[in-house]
Amino acid sequence: MVMRTVDLRSDTVTRPTDAMREAMSSAEVDDDVLGYDPTARHLEEEMAKMMGKEAALFVPSGTMGNLICVMVHCDVRGSEVILGDNCHIHVYENGGISTIGGVHPKTIKNEEDGTMNLGDIEAAIRDPKGSTFYPSTRLICLENTHANSGGRCLSVEYTDRVGEIAKRHGLKLHIDGARLFNASIALGVPVHRLVQAADSVSVCLSKGLGAPIGSVIVGSQSFIEKAKTLRKTLGGGMRQIGVLCAAALVALQENLPKLQFDHKKTKLLAEGLNQMKGIRVNVAAVETNMIFMDMEDGSKLTAEKLRKSLTEYGILVIPENSSRIRMVVHHQITTSDVHYTLSCFQQAVQMIQEPSRN
């Protein structure tokens, strides 16, 4: 019987803390669609201030937040957005910018660190003289941290340079900052400086911060007014959302300072895994709270075999493909959990590779 569970599937699996539940039960609320929920206003004002932007808007999910931002910037159907071929908006958001927004994606190869080559970005911008034949480029999207690159951080210098390209060509820059606070902590750069070049940013509240629901998008006052209309169009207008925003305010206060410890625990786990036979982790690339672990060629290990074996010990992970597993650490994973996980991994690996010894 499993006596202990260590859930490393994602940082979205956290449970609301007692402080969050208490804040939710006593939250001051009103109708947010009418614009009167005081707790929602408090959260939005706080997030706008932290991000150095004029205004903010609570939305149910990061996917909706990104979609709204793209649609506000690309308000003419047939507009084009330049984004990474391995970014979350392009891979994991159901193609919503195309199917709902009527926006054409122009993908650029994401490098291992999550960046796109600056020259390739500039070369992808359409010449306005060709508008009879081609989509019109209106937006560039970045992702920080970059999930499919293992939670790698985009530097402020890189983001600034992309922002300069956007301005030079009259384009807008959106940052999918689902784990932006992780990047800020890892780089030692305030969040407002990381997104200074951006015209809009989406920030998830239910990933590293550990709130149960929601994201916030930030931008200029006029941008947020347009975003509010689109949120209603997409079905994201909710009434007494102060109940949800109260938990997010607790997360900002209690869990934001804990991110640095999440990163340390992630590094500890990565270093331990990398010492095991048949497993390979690029420890140097582990910058925040995410690990990609690969099975070495020639080993008997597969991601599915290892996942299944680990489940018997209460360790929950997600295979990325047949030879790779992703793990994400969050504030409800303790250092003791990390050591327990390493012990279970060692046993599971040995059981698969040397079954005769078991």
mmCIF file of C-alpha atoms in Angstrom:
data_model
loop_
_atom_site.group_PDB
_atom_site.id
_atom_site.type_symbol
_atom_site.label_atom_id
_atom_site.label_comp_id
_atom_site.label_asym_id
_atom_site.label_seq_id
_atom_site.Cartn_x
_atom_site.Cartn_y
_atom_site.Cartn_z
ATOM 1 C CA MET A 1 0.000 0.000 0.000
ATOM 2 C CA VAL A 2 1.286 3.465 -0.924
ATOM 3 C CA MET A 3 1.870 5.426 2.285
ATOM 4 C CA ARG A 4 3.167 8.608 0.713
ATOM 5 C CA THR A 5 2.405 10.567 -2.457
ATOM 6 C CA VAL A 6 4.846 12.925 -4.163
ATOM 7 C CA ASP A 7 3.079 14.569 -7.076
ATOM 8 C CA LEU A 8 5.593 15.863 -9.629
ATOM 9 C CA ARG A 9 3.242 15.918 -12.615
ATOM 10 C CA SER A 10 3.061 19.713 -12.606
ATOM 11 C CA ASP A 11 3.009 22.760 -10.348
ATOM 12 C CA THR A 12 -0.700 22.983 -11.189
ATOM 13 C CA VAL A 13 -1.532 20.078 -8.843
ATOM 14 C CA THR A 14 -1.168 22.006 -5.573
ATOM 15 C CA ARG A 15 -4.050 22.176 -3.097
ATOM 16 C CA PRO A 16 -5.245 25.505 -1.684
ATOM 17 C CA THR A 17 -3.595 26.188 1.677
ATOM 18 C CA ASP A 18 -5.602 26.771 4.847
ATOM 19 C CA ALA A 19 -4.850 30.486 4.560
ATOM 20 C CA MET A 20 -6.225 30.510 1.004
ATOM 21 C CA ARG A 21 -9.400 28.695 2.013
ATOM 22 C CA GLU A 22 -9.928 31.104 4.897
ATOM 23 C CA ALA A 23 -9.384 34.110 2.625
ATOM 24 C CA MET A 24 -11.801 32.672 0.065
ATOM 25 C CA SER A 25 -14.525 32.096 2.653
ATOM 26 C CA SER A 26 -14.309 35.658 3.999
ATOM 27 C CA ALA A 27 -13.613 37.516 0.736
ATOM 28 C CA GLU A 28 -15.486 40.732 0.090
ATOM 29 C CA VAL A 29 -17.247 40.283 -3.253
ATOM 30 C CA ASP A 30 -19.570 41.899 -5.768
ATOM 31 C CA ASP A 31 -20.447 41.448 -9.455
ATOM 32 C CA ASP A 32 -17.207 41.631 -11.413
ATOM 33 C CA VAL A 33 -18.896 41.688 -14.825
ATOM 34 C CA LEU A 34 -20.416 44.978 -13.701
ATOM 35 C CA GLY A 35 -16.974 46.003 -12.443
ATOM 36 C CA TYR A 36 -17.694 46.147 -8.714
ATOM 37 C CA ASP A 37 -15.855 43.226 -7.094
ATOM 38 C CA PRO A 38 -13.442 44.879 -4.605
ATOM 39 C CA THR A 39 -11.187 41.854 -4.101
ATOM 40 C CA ALA A 40 -10.777 41.430 -7.857
ATOM 41 C CA ARG A 41 -9.917 45.130 -8.169
ATOM 42 C CA HIS A 42 -7.343 44.759 -5.404
ATOM 43 C CA LEU A 43 -5.644 41.811 -7.116
ATOM 44 C CA GLU A 44 -5.658 43.509 -10.521
ATOM 45 C CA GLU A 45 -4.226 46.739 -9.127
ATOM 46 C CA GLU A 46 -1.524 44.812 -7.273
ATOM 47 C CA MET A 47 -0.541 42.819 -10.357
ATOM 48 C CA ALA A 48 -0.472 45.892 -12.590
ATOM 49 C CA LYS A 49 1.800 47.624 -10.089
ATOM 50 C CA MET A 50 4.148 44.632 -9.816
ATOM 51 C CA MET A 51 4.369 44.359 -13.614
ATOM 52 C CA GLY A 52 4.883 48.079 -14.162
ATOM 53 C CA LYS A 53 1.810 48.343 -16.390
ATOM 54 C CA GLU A 54 -1.238 50.612 -16.263
ATOM 55 C CA ALA A 55 -3.945 48.006 -15.745
ATOM 56 C CA ALA A 56 -4.693 44.304 -15.280
ATOM 57 C CA LEU A 57 -7.529 41.843 -15.780
ATOM 58 C CA PHE A 58 -8.277 38.529 -14.054
ATOM 59 C CA VAL A 59 -9.085 35.695 -16.482
ATOM 60 C CA PRO A 60 -10.057 32.051 -15.797
ATOM 61 C CA SER A 61 -6.986 30.504 -17.456
ATOM 62 C CA GLY A 62 -3.641 31.199 -19.099
ATOM 63 C CA THR A 63 -4.955 29.861 -22.394
ATOM 64 C CA MET A 64 -7.776 32.400 -22.394
ATOM 65 C CA GLY A 65 -5.358 35.115 -21.289
ATOM 66 C CA ASN A 66 -2.998 34.462 -24.175
ATOM 67 C CA LEU A 67 -5.863 34.229 -26.658
ATOM 68 C CA ILE A 68 -7.309 37.549 -25.511
ATOM 69 C CA CYS A 69 -3.921 39.258 -25.755
ATOM 70 C CA VAL A 70 -3.267 37.957 -29.266
ATOM 71 C CA MET A 71 -6.753 38.945 -30.409
ATOM 72 C CA VAL A 72 -6.504 42.479 -29.010
ATOM 73 C CA HIS A 73 -3.205 43.066 -30.810
ATOM 74 C CA CYS A 74 -4.302 41.281 -34.001
ATOM 75 C CA ASP A 75 -7.749 42.814 -34.344
ATOM 76 C CA VAL A 76 -7.847 42.370 -38.125
ATOM 77 C CA ARG A 77 -8.579 38.827 -39.291
ATOM 78 C CA GLY A 78 -5.671 37.394 -41.253
ATOM 79 C CA SER A 79 -3.084 39.105 -39.062
ATOM 80 C CA GLU A 80 0.090 37.160 -38.359
ATOM 81 C CA VAL A 81 1.927 36.495 -35.112
ATOM 82 C CA ILE A 82 5.585 35.414 -34.921
ATOM 83 C CA LEU A 83 6.169 32.845 -32.187
ATOM 84 C CA GLY A 84 8.296 29.825 -31.303
ATOM 85 C CA ASP A 85 7.549 26.452 -32.883
ATOM 86 C CA ASN A 86 7.734 24.817 -29.455
ATOM 87 C CA CYS A 87 5.982 27.462 -27.380
ATOM 88 C CA HIS A 88 2.877 26.872 -25.294
ATOM 89 C CA ILE A 89 0.583 29.097 -27.372
ATOM 90 C CA HIS A 90 1.436 27.201 -30.549
ATOM 91 C CA VAL A 91 1.568 23.651 -29.158
ATOM 92 C CA TYR A 92 -0.844 23.392 -26.210
ATOM 93 C CA GLU A 93 -3.635 25.935 -26.661
ATOM 94 C CA ASN A 94 -5.816 24.111 -29.199
ATOM 95 C CA GLY A 95 -4.852 26.402 -32.060
ATOM 96 C CA GLY A 96 -7.216 28.984 -30.584
ATOM 97 C CA ILE A 97 -5.448 31.992 -32.093
ATOM 98 C CA SER A 98 -6.340 30.555 -35.522
ATOM 99 C CA THR A 99 -9.667 28.817 -34.959
ATOM 100 C CA ILE A 100 -11.179 31.553 -32.806
ATOM 101 C CA GLY A 101 -8.994 34.584 -33.429
ATOM 102 C CA GLY A 102 -8.435 34.265 -37.169
ATOM 103 C CA VAL A 103 -4.708 34.873 -36.580
ATOM 104 C CA HIS A 104 -2.030 33.132 -38.639
ATOM 105 C CA PRO A 105 1.005 31.714 -36.763
ATOM 106 C CA LYS A 106 4.460 32.208 -38.266
ATOM 107 C CA THR A 107 6.729 29.871 -36.332
ATOM 108 C CA ILE A 108 10.440 30.307 -35.674
ATOM 109 C CA LYS A 109 12.599 27.488 -34.306
ATOM 110 C CA ASN A 110 12.956 27.611 -30.549
ATOM 111 C CA GLU A 111 16.549 27.063 -29.478
ATOM 112 C CA GLU A 112 17.347 24.783 -26.531
ATOM 113 C CA ASP A 113 17.203 27.758 -24.161
ATOM 114 C CA GLY A 114 13.743 28.822 -25.345
ATOM 115 C CA THR A 115 14.906 31.806 -27.381
ATOM 116 C CA MET A 116 14.372 32.414 -31.083
ATOM 117 C CA ASN A 117 17.217 33.676 -33.241
ATOM 118 C CA LEU A 118 16.905 37.453 -33.499
ATOM 119 C CA GLY A 119 17.842 37.478 -37.153
ATOM 120 C CA ASP A 120 15.201 34.856 -37.898
ATOM 121 C CA ILE A 121 12.556 36.907 -36.088
ATOM 122 C CA GLU A 122 13.343 39.994 -38.124
ATOM 123 C CA ALA A 123 13.498 38.008 -41.359
ATOM 124 C CA ALA A 124 10.029 36.578 -40.670
ATOM 125 C CA ILE A 125 8.358 39.997 -40.553
ATOM 126 C CA ARG A 126 6.268 40.446 -43.688
ATOM 127 C CA ASP A 127 6.952 43.304 -46.080
ATOM 128 C CA PRO A 128 3.792 45.484 -46.013
ATOM 129 C CA LYS A 129 4.124 45.821 -49.801
ATOM 130 C CA GLY A 130 3.151 42.158 -50.102
ATOM 131 C CA SER A 131 -0.143 42.516 -48.236
ATOM 132 C CA THR A 132 -2.066 41.499 -51.371
ATOM 133 C CA PHE A 133 -0.604 38.003 -51.013
ATOM 134 C CA TYR A 134 0.614 37.568 -47.420
ATOM 135 C CA PRO A 135 -0.751 37.972 -43.893
ATOM 136 C CA SER A 136 0.203 41.206 -42.123
ATOM 137 C CA THR A 137 2.651 40.769 -39.239
ATOM 138 C CA ARG A 138 1.317 42.503 -36.140
ATOM 139 C CA LEU A 139 2.715 40.694 -33.113
ATOM 140 C CA ILE A 140 5.693 38.792 -31.656
ATOM 141 C CA CYS A 141 5.170 36.367 -28.746
ATOM 142 C CA LEU A 142 7.772 35.159 -26.243
ATOM 143 C CA GLU A 143 7.413 32.652 -23.378
ATOM 144 C CA ASN A 144 9.220 33.125 -20.049
ATOM 145 C CA THR A 145 10.004 30.705 -18.549
ATOM 146 C CA HIS A 146 9.946 28.443 -21.581
ATOM 147 C CA ALA A 147 8.194 25.232 -20.542
ATOM 148 C CA ASN A 148 9.149 22.956 -23.437
ATOM 149 C CA SER A 149 12.780 23.935 -22.946
ATOM 150 C CA GLY A 150 12.637 22.739 -19.343
ATOM 151 C CA GLY A 151 11.723 25.988 -17.614
ATOM 152 C CA ARG A 152 14.603 27.994 -19.078
ATOM 153 C CA CYS A 153 14.640 31.754 -18.469
ATOM 154 C CA LEU A 154 14.723 34.463 -21.124
ATOM 155 C CA SER A 155 17.113 37.204 -20.060
ATOM 156 C CA VAL A 156 16.058 40.829 -19.837
ATOM 157 C CA GLU A 157 18.691 41.675 -22.451
ATOM 158 C CA TYR A 158 17.194 39.221 -24.932
ATOM 159 C CA THR A 159 13.642 40.399 -24.276
ATOM 160 C CA ASP A 160 14.718 44.023 -24.729
ATOM 161 C CA ARG A 161 16.270 43.209 -28.081
ATOM 162 C CA VAL A 162 13.108 41.504 -29.294
ATOM 163 C CA GLY A 163 11.195 44.548 -28.093
ATOM 164 C CA GLU A 164 13.477 46.784 -30.134
ATOM 165 C CA ILE A 165 12.783 44.697 -33.249
ATOM 166 C CA ALA A 166 9.051 44.947 -32.616
ATOM 167 C CA LYS A 167 9.166 48.726 -32.202
ATOM 168 C CA ARG A 168 11.342 49.207 -35.251
ATOM 169 C CA HIS A 169 8.731 47.474 -37.382
ATOM 170 C CA GLY A 170 5.632 48.872 -35.682
ATOM 171 C CA LEU A 171 4.712 45.558 -34.051
ATOM 172 C CA LYS A 172 3.512 44.650 -30.564
ATOM 173 C CA LEU A 173 5.236 42.255 -28.140
ATOM 174 C CA HIS A 174 3.317 39.823 -25.922
ATOM 175 C CA ILE A 175 4.955 37.695 -23.234
ATOM 176 C CA ASP A 176 3.375 34.454 -22.093
ATOM 177 C CA GLY A 177 4.656 34.672 -18.532
ATOM 178 C CA ALA A 178 2.879 31.652 -17.070
ATOM 179 C CA ARG A 179 5.917 31.116 -14.807
ATOM 180 C CA LEU A 180 7.301 34.645 -15.031
ATOM 181 C CA PHE A 181 7.847 34.890 -11.278
ATOM 182 C CA ASN A 182 10.079 31.794 -11.460
ATOM 183 C CA ALA A 183 12.169 33.550 -14.101
ATOM 184 C CA SER A 184 12.364 36.697 -11.986
ATOM 185 C CA ILE A 185 13.607 34.774 -8.943
ATOM 186 C CA ALA A 186 16.100 32.689 -10.947
ATOM 187 C CA LEU A 187 17.549 35.690 -12.795
ATOM 188 C CA GLY A 188 17.453 38.049 -9.831
ATOM 189 C CA VAL A 189 15.582 40.615 -11.941
ATOM 190 C CA PRO A 190 12.317 42.285 -10.833
ATOM 191 C CA VAL A 191 9.311 41.190 -12.872
ATOM 192 C CA HIS A 192 8.529 44.717 -14.033
ATOM 193 C CA ARG A 193 11.996 44.970 -15.563
ATOM 194 C CA LEU A 194 11.693 41.572 -17.257
ATOM 195 C CA VAL A 195 8.555 42.702 -19.086
ATOM 196 C CA GLN A 196 9.384 46.359 -19.597
ATOM 197 C CA ALA A 197 9.604 45.896 -23.373
ATOM 198 C CA ALA A 198 6.274 44.072 -23.586
ATOM 199 C CA ASP A 199 2.943 45.573 -24.595
ATOM 200 C CA SER A 200 1.065 42.790 -22.811
ATOM 201 C CA VAL A 201 1.847 39.957 -20.420
ATOM 202 C CA SER A 202 -0.128 36.970 -19.142
ATOM 203 C CA VAL A 203 0.830 35.590 -15.721
ATOM 204 C CA CYS A 204 -0.498 32.347 -14.283
ATOM 205 C CA LEU A 205 -1.602 32.306 -10.650
ATOM 206 C CA SER A 206 -2.136 28.530 -10.429
ATOM 207 C CA LYS A 207 1.327 27.260 -11.374
ATOM 208 C CA GLY A 208 4.362 28.142 -9.242
ATOM 209 C CA LEU A 209 2.363 30.573 -7.110
ATOM 210 C CA GLY A 210 -0.019 27.783 -6.116
ATOM 211 C CA ALA A 211 -3.394 29.548 -6.298
ATOM 212 C CA PRO A 212 -6.264 27.233 -7.273
ATOM 213 C CA ILE A 213 -7.531 29.098 -10.348
ATOM 214 C CA GLY A 214 -6.767 31.872 -12.766
ATOM 215 C CA SER A 215 -4.339 34.116 -14.593
ATOM 216 C CA VAL A 216 -3.932 37.856 -14.919
ATOM 217 C CA ILE A 217 -3.151 39.819 -18.069
ATOM 218 C CA VAL A 218 -1.568 43.257 -17.903
ATOM 219 C CA GLY A 219 -1.056 46.121 -20.330
ATOM 220 C CA SER A 220 -2.139 49.687 -20.994
ATOM 221 C CA GLN A 221 -5.510 50.967 -19.830
ATOM 222 C CA SER A 222 -6.885 50.970 -23.382
ATOM 223 C CA PHE A 223 -5.547 47.443 -23.964
ATOM 224 C CA ILE A 224 -7.280 46.121 -20.843
ATOM 225 C CA GLU A 225 -10.573 47.784 -21.795
ATOM 226 C CA LYS A 226 -10.512 45.884 -25.101
ATOM 227 C CA ALA A 227 -9.422 42.725 -23.280
ATOM 228 C CA LYS A 228 -12.387 43.005 -20.924
ATOM 229 C CA THR A 229 -14.791 42.986 -23.855
ATOM 230 C CA LEU A 230 -13.110 39.935 -25.369
ATOM 231 C CA ARG A 231 -13.155 38.133 -22.021
ATOM 232 C CA LYS A 232 -16.932 38.493 -21.996
ATOM 233 C CA THR A 233 -17.166 37.335 -25.623
ATOM 234 C CA LEU A 234 -15.163 34.193 -24.816
ATOM 235 C CA GLY A 235 -17.301 33.328 -21.813
ATOM 236 C CA GLY A 236 -14.780 34.429 -19.210
ATOM 237 C CA GLY A 237 -16.896 37.074 -17.525
ATOM 238 C CA MET A 238 -17.627 35.775 -14.019
ATOM 239 C CA ARG A 239 -19.554 37.320 -11.174
ATOM 240 C CA GLN A 240 -18.218 37.104 -7.580
ATOM 241 C CA ILE A 241 -14.648 36.287 -8.572
ATOM 242 C CA GLY A 242 -13.295 37.853 -5.410
ATOM 243 C CA VAL A 243 -13.579 34.351 -3.953
ATOM 244 C CA LEU A 244 -10.868 33.234 -6.411
ATOM 245 C CA CYS A 245 -8.832 36.444 -6.310
ATOM 246 C CA ALA A 246 -8.587 36.226 -2.519
ATOM 247 C CA ALA A 247 -6.655 32.967 -2.829
ATOM 248 C CA ALA A 248 -4.368 34.550 -5.427
ATOM 249 C CA LEU A 249 -3.579 37.454 -3.088
ATOM 250 C CA VAL A 250 -2.553 34.954 -0.410
ATOM 251 C CA ALA A 251 -0.404 33.135 -2.977
ATOM 252 C CA LEU A 252 1.421 36.339 -3.867
ATOM 253 C CA GLN A 253 2.127 37.035 -0.218
ATOM 254 C CA GLU A 254 2.951 33.525 1.005
ATOM 255 C CA ASN A 255 4.260 31.531 -1.961
ATOM 256 C CA LEU A 256 6.183 34.038 -4.050
ATOM 257 C CA PRO A 257 9.062 34.064 -1.517
ATOM 258 C CA LYS A 258 9.115 30.243 -1.588
ATOM 259 C CA LEU A 259 9.978 29.988 -5.294
ATOM 260 C CA GLN A 260 13.707 30.229 -4.600
ATOM 261 C CA PHE A 261 13.431 27.133 -2.399
ATOM 262 C CA ASP A 262 11.457 25.305 -5.094
ATOM 263 C CA HIS A 263 14.385 25.946 -7.441
ATOM 264 C CA LYS A 264 16.886 24.594 -4.912
ATOM 265 C CA LYS A 265 14.823 21.434 -4.398
ATOM 266 C CA THR A 266 14.592 20.993 -8.161
ATOM 267 C CA LYS A 267 18.357 21.244 -8.507
ATOM 268 C CA LEU A 268 18.833 18.718 -5.702
ATOM 269 C CA LEU A 269 16.488 16.286 -7.456
ATOM 270 C CA ALA A 270 18.171 16.809 -10.837
ATOM 271 C CA GLU A 271 21.652 16.212 -9.449
ATOM 272 C CA GLY A 272 20.545 13.020 -7.722
ATOM 273 C CA LEU A 273 18.796 11.649 -10.796
ATOM 274 C CA ASN A 274 21.774 12.399 -13.018
ATOM 275 C CA GLN A 275 23.936 10.081 -10.919
ATOM 276 C CA MET A 276 21.758 7.050 -11.622
ATOM 277 C CA LYS A 277 22.657 4.446 -14.210
ATOM 278 C CA GLY A 278 20.589 4.718 -17.390
ATOM 279 C CA ILE A 279 19.315 8.243 -16.648
ATOM 280 C CA ARG A 280 20.535 11.548 -18.038
ATOM 281 C CA VAL A 281 19.655 15.047 -16.848
ATOM 282 C CA ASN A 282 21.256 18.234 -18.150
ATOM 283 C CA VAL A 283 21.719 19.697 -14.680
ATOM 284 C CA ALA A 284 23.155 22.955 -16.018
ATOM 285 C CA ALA A 285 19.893 23.552 -17.902
ATOM 286 C CA VAL A 286 17.783 23.197 -14.742
ATOM 287 C CA GLU A 287 17.208 26.864 -13.976
ATOM 288 C CA THR A 288 13.836 26.945 -12.227
ATOM 289 C CA ASN A 289 11.352 24.290 -11.040
ATOM 290 C CA MET A 290 11.272 21.914 -14.004
ATOM 291 C CA ILE A 291 13.315 18.833 -14.956
ATOM 292 C CA PHE A 292 13.452 16.874 -18.202
ATOM 293 C CA MET A 293 14.923 13.438 -17.545
ATOM 294 C CA ASP A 294 16.031 11.273 -20.478
ATOM 295 C CA MET A 295 16.601 7.513 -20.666
ATOM 296 C CA GLU A 296 20.038 6.683 -22.030
ATOM 297 C CA ASP A 297 20.298 4.680 -25.240
ATOM 298 C CA GLY A 298 20.914 1.021 -24.578
ATOM 299 C CA SER A 299 19.219 0.970 -21.191
ATOM 300 C CA LYS A 300 16.117 -1.122 -20.596
ATOM 301 C CA LEU A 301 14.297 1.928 -19.323
ATOM 302 C CA THR A 302 11.299 3.523 -20.989
ATOM 303 C CA ALA A 303 9.322 6.471 -19.721
ATOM 304 C CA GLU A 304 6.142 4.418 -19.391
ATOM 305 C CA LYS A 305 7.832 1.526 -17.546
ATOM 306 C CA LEU A 306 9.403 3.968 -15.115
ATOM 307 C CA ARG A 307 6.177 5.927 -14.629
ATOM 308 C CA LYS A 308 4.248 2.765 -13.868
ATOM 309 C CA SER A 309 6.876 1.495 -11.439
ATOM 310 C CA LEU A 310 7.116 4.845 -9.648
ATOM 311 C CA THR A 311 3.350 4.959 -9.192
ATOM 312 C CA GLU A 312 3.640 1.903 -6.934
ATOM 313 C CA TYR A 313 5.768 4.054 -4.604
ATOM 314 C CA GLY A 314 3.391 7.020 -4.788
ATOM 315 C CA ILE A 315 5.634 9.051 -7.111
ATOM 316 C CA LEU A 316 3.583 10.694 -9.878
ATOM 317 C CA VAL A 317 5.295 11.897 -13.070
ATOM 318 C CA ILE A 318 4.335 12.580 -16.698
ATOM 319 C CA PRO A 319 6.132 10.992 -19.683
ATOM 320 C CA GLU A 320 6.923 13.526 -22.423
ATOM 321 C CA ASN A 321 7.628 10.758 -24.926
ATOM 322 C CA SER A 322 8.889 7.171 -24.893
ATOM 323 C CA SER A 323 12.284 8.144 -23.470
ATOM 324 C CA ARG A 324 11.682 11.360 -21.534
ATOM 325 C CA ILE A 325 9.915 12.237 -18.279
ATOM 326 C CA ARG A 326 9.039 15.719 -17.082
ATOM 327 C CA MET A 327 8.925 16.630 -13.400
ATOM 328 C CA VAL A 328 7.873 19.911 -11.831
ATOM 329 C CA VAL A 329 8.564 20.904 -8.220
ATOM 330 C CA HIS A 330 6.219 23.182 -6.265
ATOM 331 C CA HIS A 331 5.848 24.619 -2.767
ATOM 332 C CA GLN A 332 4.100 21.506 -1.444
ATOM 333 C CA ILE A 333 7.103 19.295 -2.275
ATOM 334 C CA THR A 334 9.473 19.148 0.693
ATOM 335 C CA THR A 335 13.197 18.381 0.789
ATOM 336 C CA SER A 336 12.225 15.103 2.467
ATOM 337 C CA ASP A 337 9.972 14.372 -0.531
ATOM 338 C CA VAL A 338 12.941 14.915 -2.842
ATOM 339 C CA HIS A 339 15.090 12.413 -0.946
ATOM 340 C CA TYR A 340 12.219 9.918 -0.879
ATOM 341 C CA THR A 341 11.725 10.368 -4.621
ATOM 342 C CA LEU A 342 15.402 9.718 -5.319
ATOM 343 C CA SER A 343 15.287 6.541 -3.234
ATOM 344 C CA CYS A 344 12.196 5.333 -5.097
ATOM 345 C CA PHE A 345 13.743 6.160 -8.465
ATOM 346 C CA GLN A 346 16.826 4.136 -7.565
ATOM 347 C CA GLN A 347 14.701 1.131 -6.673
ATOM 348 C CA ALA A 348 12.473 1.457 -9.737
ATOM 349 C CA VAL A 349 15.430 1.810 -12.105
ATOM 350 C CA GLN A 350 17.153 -1.228 -10.610
ATOM 351 C CA MET A 351 13.951 -3.281 -10.792
ATOM 352 C CA ILE A 352 13.548 -2.524 -14.519
ATOM 353 C CA GLN A 353 17.202 -2.896 -15.511
ATOM 354 C CA GLU A 354 18.059 -5.886 -13.343
ATOM 355 C CA PRO A 355 14.819 -7.820 -12.737
ATOM 356 C CA SER A 356 16.716 -10.979 -11.757
ATOM 357 C CA ARG A 357 18.021 -9.235 -8.642
ATOM 358 C CA ASN A 358 14.527 -8.522 -7.352
#
